[in-house]
Amino acid sequence: MTQESLEKLIQVQLENQPSIESDRFFVGDSDTVSAGTSLTLTFVLDPLYVVRLVEGYCDARDGLSYQWIINGLSVPLSEVKYYLGKVVHSDIKLIITNPTGTNQDVAYYIHGWGDQKGVS
Amino acid sequence: MPSPGGGIAPRRVTSSEPITEVEKIVQPVGVKELIPGAKADIFNTALPAADADWLGSDIIPTNSPSYLRIYVCVSVAGVLRVARTISEVTVTEDLNSGSDLVANSAYMFTVPWRTGDSVNIRYSVTAGTIKRLLIEEIGGAA
């Protein structure tokens, strides 16, 4: 590996890791998704921050379907992970649908970090 | 709020979080209709020994909880039984309130079951013919 490519690699890592000034967040909760209903969770972003999402997780249950909406794109999985943290520009949504005849309890969380805009 | 020293105590200002709140909305989507699932059938077959299992192996639930719909017609009178096994313990449950089925007459029974149950069918007498047995799994619990 050349000096240039090594420096570039280090630069990418530095730009995609939280700094000392970064505000890390972990937002989690649990809910009962009643039979025959869908639960839409909207994680509202603070507009003062550039928010990076590292992970979105929800308990996987038989019969339930999941949809993460991140930057307008739909991810039909119970769990999403971004190794370098994904910059999110709009509210993060999780839609949990329960078409079964049984209520289901699920726990979920998102974590990542945010950097205040205009702060170097 | 004054501080113990007489001045104004500093007010702690919490720094804003990147995520300000979580909104929750619940909407109805309906319950998926379950199509009856075939579980067992026997046609025009000699009865096994009295109180012997009719099915080569027990049947188990695909959906839980749900129901078995049992249609049966036997050429001789006798008591129809469900043999239910849970954790290697088997109990028998007499259908039709323990009364003999009328020979050559059709009957239908609905029997609840759930994960962990395995079920077979027995009859109190032999020397006859199982004209028809149909077992379907229907509906999840509401």
PDB file of C-alpha atoms in Angstrom:
ATOM      1  CA  MET A   1       0.000   0.000   0.000  1.00  0.00           C
ATOM      2  CA  THR A   2       1.365   3.406  -0.988  1.00  0.00           C
ATOM      3  CA  GLN A   3       1.738   6.391   1.339  1.00  0.00           C
ATOM      4  CA  GLU A   4      -1.006   8.197  -0.580  1.00  0.00           C
ATOM      5  CA  SER A   5      -3.518   5.387  -0.356  1.00  0.00           C
ATOM      6  CA  LEU A   6      -2.747   4.893   3.328  1.00  0.00           C
ATOM      7  CA  GLU A   7      -3.326   8.595   4.028  1.00  0.00           C
ATOM      8  CA  LYS A   8      -6.555   8.429   2.093  1.00  0.00           C
ATOM      9  CA  LEU A   9      -7.693   5.419   4.100  1.00  0.00           C
ATOM     10  CA  ILE A  10      -6.922   7.193   7.380  1.00  0.00           C
ATOM     11  CA  GLN A  11      -8.765  10.308   6.163  1.00  0.00           C
ATOM     12  CA  VAL A  12     -11.893   8.246   5.373  1.00  0.00           C
ATOM     13  CA  GLN A  13     -11.783   6.660   8.814  1.00  0.00           C
ATOM     14  CA  LEU A  14     -11.386  10.039  10.547  1.00  0.00           C
ATOM     15  CA  GLU A  15     -14.272  11.565   8.593  1.00  0.00           C
ATOM     16  CA  ASN A  16     -16.574   8.669   9.425  1.00  0.00           C
ATOM     17  CA  GLN A  17     -15.967   8.274  13.132  1.00  0.00           C
ATOM     18  CA  PRO A  18     -17.433  10.322  15.976  1.00  0.00           C
ATOM     19  CA  SER A  19     -15.155  12.961  17.471  1.00  0.00           C
ATOM     20  CA  ILE A  20     -14.885  14.178  21.048  1.00  0.00           C
ATOM     21  CA  GLU A  21     -17.437  16.901  20.271  1.00  0.00           C
ATOM     22  CA  SER A  22     -19.908  14.435  18.757  1.00  0.00           C
ATOM     23  CA  ASP A  23     -23.122  13.699  20.631  1.00  0.00           C
ATOM     24  CA  ARG A  24     -23.763   9.988  20.685  1.00  0.00           C
ATOM     25  CA  PHE A  25     -27.366   8.831  20.977  1.00  0.00           C
ATOM     26  CA  PHE A  26     -29.123   5.623  21.914  1.00  0.00           C
ATOM     27  CA  VAL A  27     -32.902   5.740  21.666  1.00  0.00           C
ATOM     28  CA  GLY A  28     -34.796   2.586  22.556  1.00  0.00           C
ATOM     29  CA  ASP A  29     -38.163   1.456  23.818  1.00  0.00           C
ATOM     30  CA  SER A  30     -40.551  -1.484  23.697  1.00  0.00           C
ATOM     31  CA  ASP A  31     -44.138  -1.749  22.545  1.00  0.00           C
ATOM     32  CA  THR A  32     -46.919  -4.238  21.981  1.00  0.00           C
ATOM     33  CA  VAL A  33     -47.914  -4.476  18.326  1.00  0.00           C
ATOM     34  CA  SER A  34     -51.549  -5.520  18.530  1.00  0.00           C
ATOM     35  CA  ALA A  35     -52.926  -8.221  16.234  1.00  0.00           C
ATOM     36  CA  GLY A  36     -54.059  -6.792  12.917  1.00  0.00           C
ATOM     37  CA  THR A  37     -52.263  -3.464  13.286  1.00  0.00           C
ATOM     38  CA  SER A  38     -49.099  -1.726  12.166  1.00  0.00           C
ATOM     39  CA  LEU A  39     -46.969   0.461  14.411  1.00  0.00           C
ATOM     40  CA  THR A  40     -45.067   3.308  12.762  1.00  0.00           C
ATOM     41  CA  LEU A  41     -42.216   4.771  14.773  1.00  0.00           C
ATOM     42  CA  THR A  42     -40.709   8.072  13.642  1.00  0.00           C
ATOM     43  CA  PHE A  43     -37.394   9.061  15.160  1.00  0.00           C
ATOM     44  CA  VAL A  44     -37.411  12.836  14.717  1.00  0.00           C
ATOM     45  CA  LEU A  45     -34.037  14.377  13.920  1.00  0.00           C
ATOM     46  CA  ASP A  46     -32.858  17.598  15.510  1.00  0.00           C
ATOM     47  CA  PRO A  47     -32.239  19.974  12.567  1.00  0.00           C
ATOM     48  CA  LEU A  48     -29.249  21.446  14.393  1.00  0.00           C
ATOM     49  CA  TYR A  49     -27.324  18.200  13.892  1.00  0.00           C
ATOM     50  CA  VAL A  50     -25.788  16.189  11.088  1.00  0.00           C
ATOM     51  CA  VAL A  51     -26.977  12.792  12.256  1.00  0.00           C
ATOM     52  CA  ARG A  52     -25.197   9.525  11.490  1.00  0.00           C
ATOM     53  CA  LEU A  53     -27.024   6.258  12.029  1.00  0.00           C
ATOM     54  CA  VAL A  54     -24.925   3.240  13.002  1.00  0.00           C
ATOM     55  CA  GLU A  55     -27.612   0.710  13.786  1.00  0.00           C
ATOM     56  CA  GLY A  56     -31.360   0.278  13.804  1.00  0.00           C
ATOM     57  CA  TYR A  57     -32.634  -2.849  15.558  1.00  0.00           C
ATOM     58  CA  CYS A  58     -35.991  -4.433  16.257  1.00  0.00           C
ATOM     59  CA  ASP A  59     -36.770  -7.843  17.777  1.00  0.00           C
ATOM     60  CA  ALA A  60     -37.663 -10.343  15.069  1.00  0.00           C
ATOM     61  CA  ARG A  61     -40.974 -12.113  15.684  1.00  0.00           C
ATOM     62  CA  ASP A  62     -42.759 -14.811  13.678  1.00  0.00           C
ATOM     63  CA  GLY A  63     -45.341 -13.383  11.338  1.00  0.00           C
ATOM     64  CA  LEU A  64     -44.291  -9.743  11.679  1.00  0.00           C
ATOM     65  CA  SER A  65     -42.905  -7.674   8.809  1.00  0.00           C
ATOM     66  CA  TYR A  66     -40.491  -4.783   9.182  1.00  0.00           C
ATOM     67  CA  GLN A  67     -39.625  -1.762   7.114  1.00  0.00           C
ATOM     68  CA  TRP A  68     -36.946   0.797   7.920  1.00  0.00           C
ATOM     69  CA  ILE A  69     -37.298   4.036   5.930  1.00  0.00           C
ATOM     70  CA  ILE A  70     -33.897   5.743   5.802  1.00  0.00           C
ATOM     71  CA  ASN A  71     -33.372   8.754   3.554  1.00  0.00           C
ATOM     72  CA  GLY A  72     -36.525   7.780   1.681  1.00  0.00           C
ATOM     73  CA  LEU A  73     -35.295   4.270   0.932  1.00  0.00           C
ATOM     74  CA  SER A  74     -37.094   1.224   2.290  1.00  0.00           C
ATOM     75  CA  VAL A  75     -35.164  -1.616   3.951  1.00  0.00           C
ATOM     76  CA  PRO A  76     -37.467  -4.588   4.627  1.00  0.00           C
ATOM     77  CA  LEU A  77     -35.463  -6.094   7.500  1.00  0.00           C
ATOM     78  CA  SER A  78     -35.714  -6.058  11.278  1.00  0.00           C
ATOM     79  CA  GLU A  79     -32.158  -4.796  11.606  1.00  0.00           C
ATOM     80  CA  VAL A  80     -29.921  -2.357   9.709  1.00  0.00           C
ATOM     81  CA  LYS A  81     -26.268  -1.600  10.358  1.00  0.00           C
ATOM     82  CA  TYR A  82     -23.892   0.916   8.815  1.00  0.00           C
ATOM     83  CA  TYR A  83     -20.252   0.299   9.672  1.00  0.00           C
ATOM     84  CA  LEU A  84     -19.109   3.875   9.011  1.00  0.00           C
ATOM     85  CA  GLY A  85     -22.385   5.487  10.136  1.00  0.00           C
ATOM     86  CA  LYS A  86     -24.869   6.642   7.511  1.00  0.00           C
ATOM     87  CA  VAL A  87     -25.681  10.338   7.272  1.00  0.00           C
ATOM     88  CA  VAL A  88     -29.450  10.632   7.514  1.00  0.00           C
ATOM     89  CA  HIS A  89     -31.164  13.707   6.104  1.00  0.00           C
ATOM     90  CA  SER A  90     -34.742  12.977   7.155  1.00  0.00           C
ATOM     91  CA  ASP A  91     -36.571  11.399  10.042  1.00  0.00           C
ATOM     92  CA  ILE A  92     -35.910   7.686  10.487  1.00  0.00           C
ATOM     93  CA  LYS A  93     -39.017   5.514  10.355  1.00  0.00           C
ATOM     94  CA  LEU A  94     -39.629   1.933  11.417  1.00  0.00           C
ATOM     95  CA  ILE A  95     -42.919   0.296  10.393  1.00  0.00           C
ATOM     96  CA  ILE A  96     -43.787  -2.958  12.170  1.00  0.00           C
ATOM     97  CA  THR A  97     -46.796  -4.804  10.743  1.00  0.00           C
ATOM     98  CA  ASN A  98     -48.587  -7.589  12.613  1.00  0.00           C
ATOM     99  CA  PRO A  99     -51.107  -9.415  10.385  1.00  0.00           C
ATOM    100  CA  THR A 100     -51.257 -12.361  12.772  1.00  0.00           C
ATOM    101  CA  GLY A 101     -54.008 -13.007  15.260  1.00  0.00           C
ATOM    102  CA  THR A 102     -51.730 -12.579  18.263  1.00  0.00           C
ATOM    103  CA  ASN A 103     -50.333  -9.465  19.940  1.00  0.00           C
ATOM    104  CA  GLN A 104     -46.537  -9.316  19.798  1.00  0.00           C
ATOM    105  CA  ASP A 105     -44.125  -7.513  22.105  1.00  0.00           C
ATOM    106  CA  VAL A 106     -41.060  -6.010  20.457  1.00  0.00           C
ATOM    107  CA  ALA A 107     -38.098  -4.005  21.697  1.00  0.00           C
ATOM    108  CA  TYR A 108     -36.243  -1.658  19.335  1.00  0.00           C
ATOM    109  CA  TYR A 109     -33.478   0.919  19.321  1.00  0.00           C
ATOM    110  CA  ILE A 110     -31.368   3.121  17.121  1.00  0.00           C
ATOM    111  CA  HIS A 111     -27.908   4.414  17.896  1.00  0.00           C
ATOM    112  CA  GLY A 112     -25.346   6.604  16.257  1.00  0.00           C
ATOM    113  CA  TRP A 113     -23.993  10.069  16.714  1.00  0.00           C
ATOM    114  CA  GLY A 114     -24.618  13.643  15.672  1.00  0.00           C
ATOM    115  CA  ASP A 115     -22.366  16.619  15.030  1.00  0.00           C
ATOM    116  CA  GLN A 116     -23.745  20.106  15.509  1.00  0.00           C
ATOM    117  CA  LYS A 117     -23.898  21.981  12.244  1.00  0.00           C
ATOM    118  CA  GLY A 118     -21.443  24.795  11.849  1.00  0.00           C
ATOM    119  CA  VAL A 119     -19.184  23.435  14.577  1.00  0.00           C
ATOM    120  CA  SER A 120     -15.757  22.356  13.311  1.00  0.00           C
TER     121      SER A 120
ATOM    122  CA  MET B   1     -34.225  29.318  42.814  1.00  0.00           C
ATOM    123  CA  PRO B   2     -31.667  31.045  45.074  1.00  0.00           C
ATOM    124  CA  SER B   3     -28.436  29.265  45.846  1.00  0.00           C
ATOM    125  CA  PRO B   4     -27.381  28.652  49.466  1.00  0.00           C
ATOM    126  CA  GLY B   5     -24.935  31.551  49.110  1.00  0.00           C
ATOM    127  CA  GLY B   6     -27.771  34.012  48.256  1.00  0.00           C
ATOM    128  CA  GLY B   7     -27.097  34.397  44.521  1.00  0.00           C
ATOM    129  CA  ILE B   8     -29.022  32.808  41.659  1.00  0.00           C
ATOM    130  CA  ALA B   9     -28.223  29.138  41.214  1.00  0.00           C
ATOM    131  CA  PRO B  10     -27.071  28.237  37.710  1.00  0.00           C
ATOM    132  CA  ARG B  11     -29.767  26.547  35.600  1.00  0.00           C
ATOM    133  CA  ARG B  12     -28.572  23.390  33.974  1.00  0.00           C
ATOM    134  CA  VAL B  13     -29.312  23.449  30.276  1.00  0.00           C
ATOM    135  CA  THR B  14     -29.396  20.026  28.705  1.00  0.00           C
ATOM    136  CA  SER B  15     -27.712  19.978  25.319  1.00  0.00           C
ATOM    137  CA  SER B  16     -30.076  19.038  22.531  1.00  0.00           C
ATOM    138  CA  GLU B  17     -30.014  15.401  21.460  1.00  0.00           C
ATOM    139  CA  PRO B  18     -29.651  14.457  17.818  1.00  0.00           C
ATOM    140  CA  ILE B  19     -32.998  12.630  18.172  1.00  0.00           C
ATOM    141  CA  THR B  20     -35.584  14.944  19.710  1.00  0.00           C
ATOM    142  CA  GLU B  21     -38.559  12.593  20.052  1.00  0.00           C
ATOM    143  CA  VAL B  22     -40.116   9.350  18.887  1.00  0.00           C
ATOM    144  CA  GLU B  23     -43.597   9.540  17.402  1.00  0.00           C
ATOM    145  CA  LYS B  24     -45.805   6.447  17.413  1.00  0.00           C
ATOM    146  CA  ILE B  25     -48.790   5.828  15.158  1.00  0.00           C
ATOM    147  CA  VAL B  26     -50.924   2.676  15.218  1.00  0.00           C
ATOM    148  CA  GLN B  27     -53.046   1.777  12.192  1.00  0.00           C
ATOM    149  CA  PRO B  28     -55.295  -1.211  11.552  1.00  0.00           C
ATOM    150  CA  VAL B  29     -54.148  -3.578   8.808  1.00  0.00           C
ATOM    151  CA  GLY B  30     -56.468  -6.536   9.363  1.00  0.00           C
ATOM    152  CA  VAL B  31     -55.650 -10.118  10.190  1.00  0.00           C
ATOM    153  CA  LYS B  32     -54.379 -12.470   7.510  1.00  0.00           C
ATOM    154  CA  GLU B  33     -57.026 -15.075   6.659  1.00  0.00           C
ATOM    155  CA  LEU B  34     -55.725 -18.595   7.143  1.00  0.00           C
ATOM    156  CA  ILE B  35     -56.702 -21.093   4.430  1.00  0.00           C
ATOM    157  CA  PRO B  36     -57.678 -24.555   5.821  1.00  0.00           C
ATOM    158  CA  GLY B  37     -54.649 -26.826   5.802  1.00  0.00           C
ATOM    159  CA  ALA B  38     -54.995 -30.522   5.092  1.00  0.00           C
ATOM    160  CA  LYS B  39     -53.628 -32.601   7.934  1.00  0.00           C
ATOM    161  CA  ALA B  40     -54.854 -36.179   7.416  1.00  0.00           C
ATOM    162  CA  ASP B  41     -57.262 -38.234   5.365  1.00  0.00           C
ATOM    163  CA  ILE B  42     -58.352 -41.880   5.236  1.00  0.00           C
ATOM    164  CA  PHE B  43     -60.774 -43.439   2.745  1.00  0.00           C
ATOM    165  CA  ASN B  44     -62.523 -46.798   2.821  1.00  0.00           C
ATOM    166  CA  THR B  45     -59.943 -48.465   5.109  1.00  0.00           C
ATOM    167  CA  ALA B  46     -60.416 -51.270   7.603  1.00  0.00           C
ATOM    168  CA  LEU B  47     -60.483 -50.179  11.240  1.00  0.00           C
ATOM    169  CA  PRO B  48     -57.289 -50.966  13.153  1.00  0.00           C
ATOM    170  CA  ALA B  49     -57.457 -52.663  16.545  1.00  0.00           C
ATOM    171  CA  ALA B  50     -59.698 -51.046  19.133  1.00  0.00           C
ATOM    172  CA  ASP B  51     -58.086 -47.923  20.586  1.00  0.00           C
ATOM    173  CA  ALA B  52     -55.114 -48.148  18.214  1.00  0.00           C
ATOM    174  CA  ASP B  53     -53.914 -44.998  16.448  1.00  0.00           C
ATOM    175  CA  TRP B  54     -55.499 -44.429  13.061  1.00  0.00           C
ATOM    176  CA  LEU B  55     -52.677 -42.225  11.743  1.00  0.00           C
ATOM    177  CA  GLY B  56     -49.200 -43.603  11.085  1.00  0.00           C
ATOM    178  CA  SER B  57     -47.752 -40.672  13.022  1.00  0.00           C
ATOM    179  CA  ASP B  58     -49.242 -37.943  15.168  1.00  0.00           C
ATOM    180  CA  ILE B  59     -50.098 -34.646  13.519  1.00  0.00           C
ATOM    181  CA  ILE B  60     -48.824 -31.342  14.918  1.00  0.00           C
ATOM    182  CA  PRO B  61     -49.980 -27.702  14.534  1.00  0.00           C
ATOM    183  CA  THR B  62     -48.730 -25.522  11.712  1.00  0.00           C
ATOM    184  CA  ASN B  63     -50.328 -22.398  13.227  1.00  0.00           C
ATOM    185  CA  SER B  64     -50.760 -21.888  16.930  1.00  0.00           C
ATOM    186  CA  PRO B  65     -53.251 -21.646  18.442  1.00  0.00           C
ATOM    187  CA  SER B  66     -55.695 -22.993  15.879  1.00  0.00           C
ATOM    188  CA  TYR B  67     -58.360 -25.683  15.456  1.00  0.00           C
ATOM    189  CA  LEU B  68     -58.717 -29.134  13.916  1.00  0.00           C
ATOM    190  CA  ARG B  69     -61.877 -29.714  11.923  1.00  0.00           C
ATOM    191  CA  ILE B  70     -62.499 -33.464  11.933  1.00  0.00           C
ATOM    192  CA  TYR B  71     -64.969 -35.053   9.495  1.00  0.00           C
ATOM    193  CA  VAL B  72     -65.582 -38.762  10.100  1.00  0.00           C
ATOM    194  CA  CYS B  73     -67.866 -41.563   8.984  1.00  0.00           C
ATOM    195  CA  VAL B  74     -67.414 -45.148  10.260  1.00  0.00           C
ATOM    196  CA  SER B  75     -69.325 -48.285   9.282  1.00  0.00           C
ATOM    197  CA  VAL B  76     -69.813 -49.473  12.875  1.00  0.00           C
ATOM    198  CA  ALA B  77     -70.924 -47.747  16.074  1.00  0.00           C
ATOM    199  CA  GLY B  78     -68.221 -46.793  18.524  1.00  0.00           C
ATOM    200  CA  VAL B  79     -66.661 -43.945  20.499  1.00  0.00           C
ATOM    201  CA  LEU B  80     -64.324 -41.678  18.563  1.00  0.00           C
ATOM    202  CA  ARG B  81     -61.375 -40.379  20.593  1.00  0.00           C
ATOM    203  CA  VAL B  82     -58.659 -37.762  20.215  1.00  0.00           C
ATOM    204  CA  ALA B  83     -55.325 -38.994  21.599  1.00  0.00           C
ATOM    205  CA  ARG B  84     -53.419 -35.842  22.566  1.00  0.00           C
ATOM    206  CA  THR B  85     -49.755 -36.037  23.527  1.00  0.00           C
ATOM    207  CA  ILE B  86     -47.892 -33.257  25.306  1.00  0.00           C
ATOM    208  CA  SER B  87     -44.325 -33.777  26.525  1.00  0.00           C
ATOM    209  CA  GLU B  88     -44.607 -37.553  26.049  1.00  0.00           C
ATOM    210  CA  VAL B  89     -47.791 -37.783  28.126  1.00  0.00           C
ATOM    211  CA  THR B  90     -50.872 -38.977  26.203  1.00  0.00           C
ATOM    212  CA  VAL B  91     -54.461 -38.397  27.222  1.00  0.00           C
ATOM    213  CA  THR B  92     -57.581 -39.465  25.351  1.00  0.00           C
ATOM    214  CA  GLU B  93     -60.554 -37.162  24.844  1.00  0.00           C
ATOM    215  CA  ASP B  94     -63.866 -38.810  23.881  1.00  0.00           C
ATOM    216  CA  LEU B  95     -65.747 -36.902  21.214  1.00  0.00           C
ATOM    217  CA  ASN B  96     -69.532 -36.763  20.825  1.00  0.00           C
ATOM    218  CA  SER B  97     -69.849 -36.538  24.608  1.00  0.00           C
ATOM    219  CA  GLY B  98     -68.560 -40.097  24.901  1.00  0.00           C
ATOM    220  CA  SER B  99     -71.589 -41.507  23.036  1.00  0.00           C
ATOM    221  CA  ASP B 100     -71.234 -44.005  20.188  1.00  0.00           C
ATOM    222  CA  LEU B 101     -71.244 -42.579  16.697  1.00  0.00           C
ATOM    223  CA  VAL B 102     -74.179 -43.938  14.689  1.00  0.00           C
ATOM    224  CA  ALA B 103     -72.895 -46.440  12.096  1.00  0.00           C
ATOM    225  CA  ASN B 104     -72.518 -45.022   8.568  1.00  0.00           C
ATOM    226  CA  SER B 105     -73.360 -41.495   9.743  1.00  0.00           C
ATOM    227  CA  ALA B 106     -71.180 -38.454   9.140  1.00  0.00           C
ATOM    228  CA  TYR B 107     -69.999 -36.290  11.999  1.00  0.00           C
ATOM    229  CA  MET B 108     -67.892 -33.130  12.236  1.00  0.00           C
ATOM    230  CA  PHE B 109     -65.961 -32.004  15.296  1.00  0.00           C
ATOM    231  CA  THR B 110     -63.839 -28.919  16.045  1.00  0.00           C
ATOM    232  CA  VAL B 111     -60.910 -29.524  18.377  1.00  0.00           C
ATOM    233  CA  PRO B 112     -58.521 -26.770  19.587  1.00  0.00           C
ATOM    234  CA  TRP B 113     -54.790 -27.319  19.669  1.00  0.00           C
ATOM    235  CA  ARG B 114     -51.561 -25.386  19.942  1.00  0.00           C
ATOM    236  CA  THR B 115     -47.793 -25.776  19.663  1.00  0.00           C
ATOM    237  CA  GLY B 116     -46.643 -28.655  21.842  1.00  0.00           C
ATOM    238  CA  ASP B 117     -49.685 -30.809  21.115  1.00  0.00           C
ATOM    239  CA  SER B 118     -49.493 -33.850  18.869  1.00  0.00           C
ATOM    240  CA  VAL B 119     -52.725 -35.597  17.994  1.00  0.00           C
ATOM    241  CA  ASN B 120     -53.944 -38.958  16.735  1.00  0.00           C
ATOM    242  CA  ILE B 121     -57.388 -40.544  16.331  1.00  0.00           C
ATOM    243  CA  ARG B 122     -58.674 -43.742  17.973  1.00  0.00           C
ATOM    244  CA  TYR B 123     -61.910 -45.719  17.967  1.00  0.00           C
ATOM    245  CA  SER B 124     -63.341 -47.888  20.722  1.00  0.00           C
ATOM    246  CA  VAL B 125     -64.162 -50.851  18.476  1.00  0.00           C
ATOM    247  CA  THR B 126     -62.719 -52.701  15.511  1.00  0.00           C
ATOM    248  CA  ALA B 127     -64.209 -54.972  12.799  1.00  0.00           C
ATOM    249  CA  GLY B 128     -65.516 -52.228  10.589  1.00  0.00           C
ATOM    250  CA  THR B 129     -64.474 -49.690   7.958  1.00  0.00           C
ATOM    251  CA  ILE B 130     -63.386 -46.084   8.177  1.00  0.00           C
ATOM    252  CA  LYS B 131     -65.473 -44.799   5.293  1.00  0.00           C
ATOM    253  CA  ARG B 132     -63.911 -41.338   5.408  1.00  0.00           C
ATOM    254  CA  LEU B 133     -61.712 -39.331   7.743  1.00  0.00           C
ATOM    255  CA  LEU B 134     -60.714 -35.773   6.873  1.00  0.00           C
ATOM    256  CA  ILE B 135     -58.744 -33.582   9.258  1.00  0.00           C
ATOM    257  CA  GLU B 136     -58.021 -29.941   8.438  1.00  0.00           C
ATOM    258  CA  GLU B 137     -56.351 -27.204  10.420  1.00  0.00           C
ATOM    259  CA  ILE B 138     -58.452 -24.060  10.403  1.00  0.00           C
ATOM    260  CA  GLY B 139     -58.163 -20.466  11.609  1.00  0.00           C
ATOM    261  CA  GLY B 140     -55.791 -18.928  14.113  1.00  0.00           C
ATOM    262  CA  ALA B 141     -57.280 -17.580  17.308  1.00  0.00           C
ATOM    263  CA  ALA B 142     -58.647 -14.035  16.957  1.00  0.00           C
TER     264      ALA B 142
END
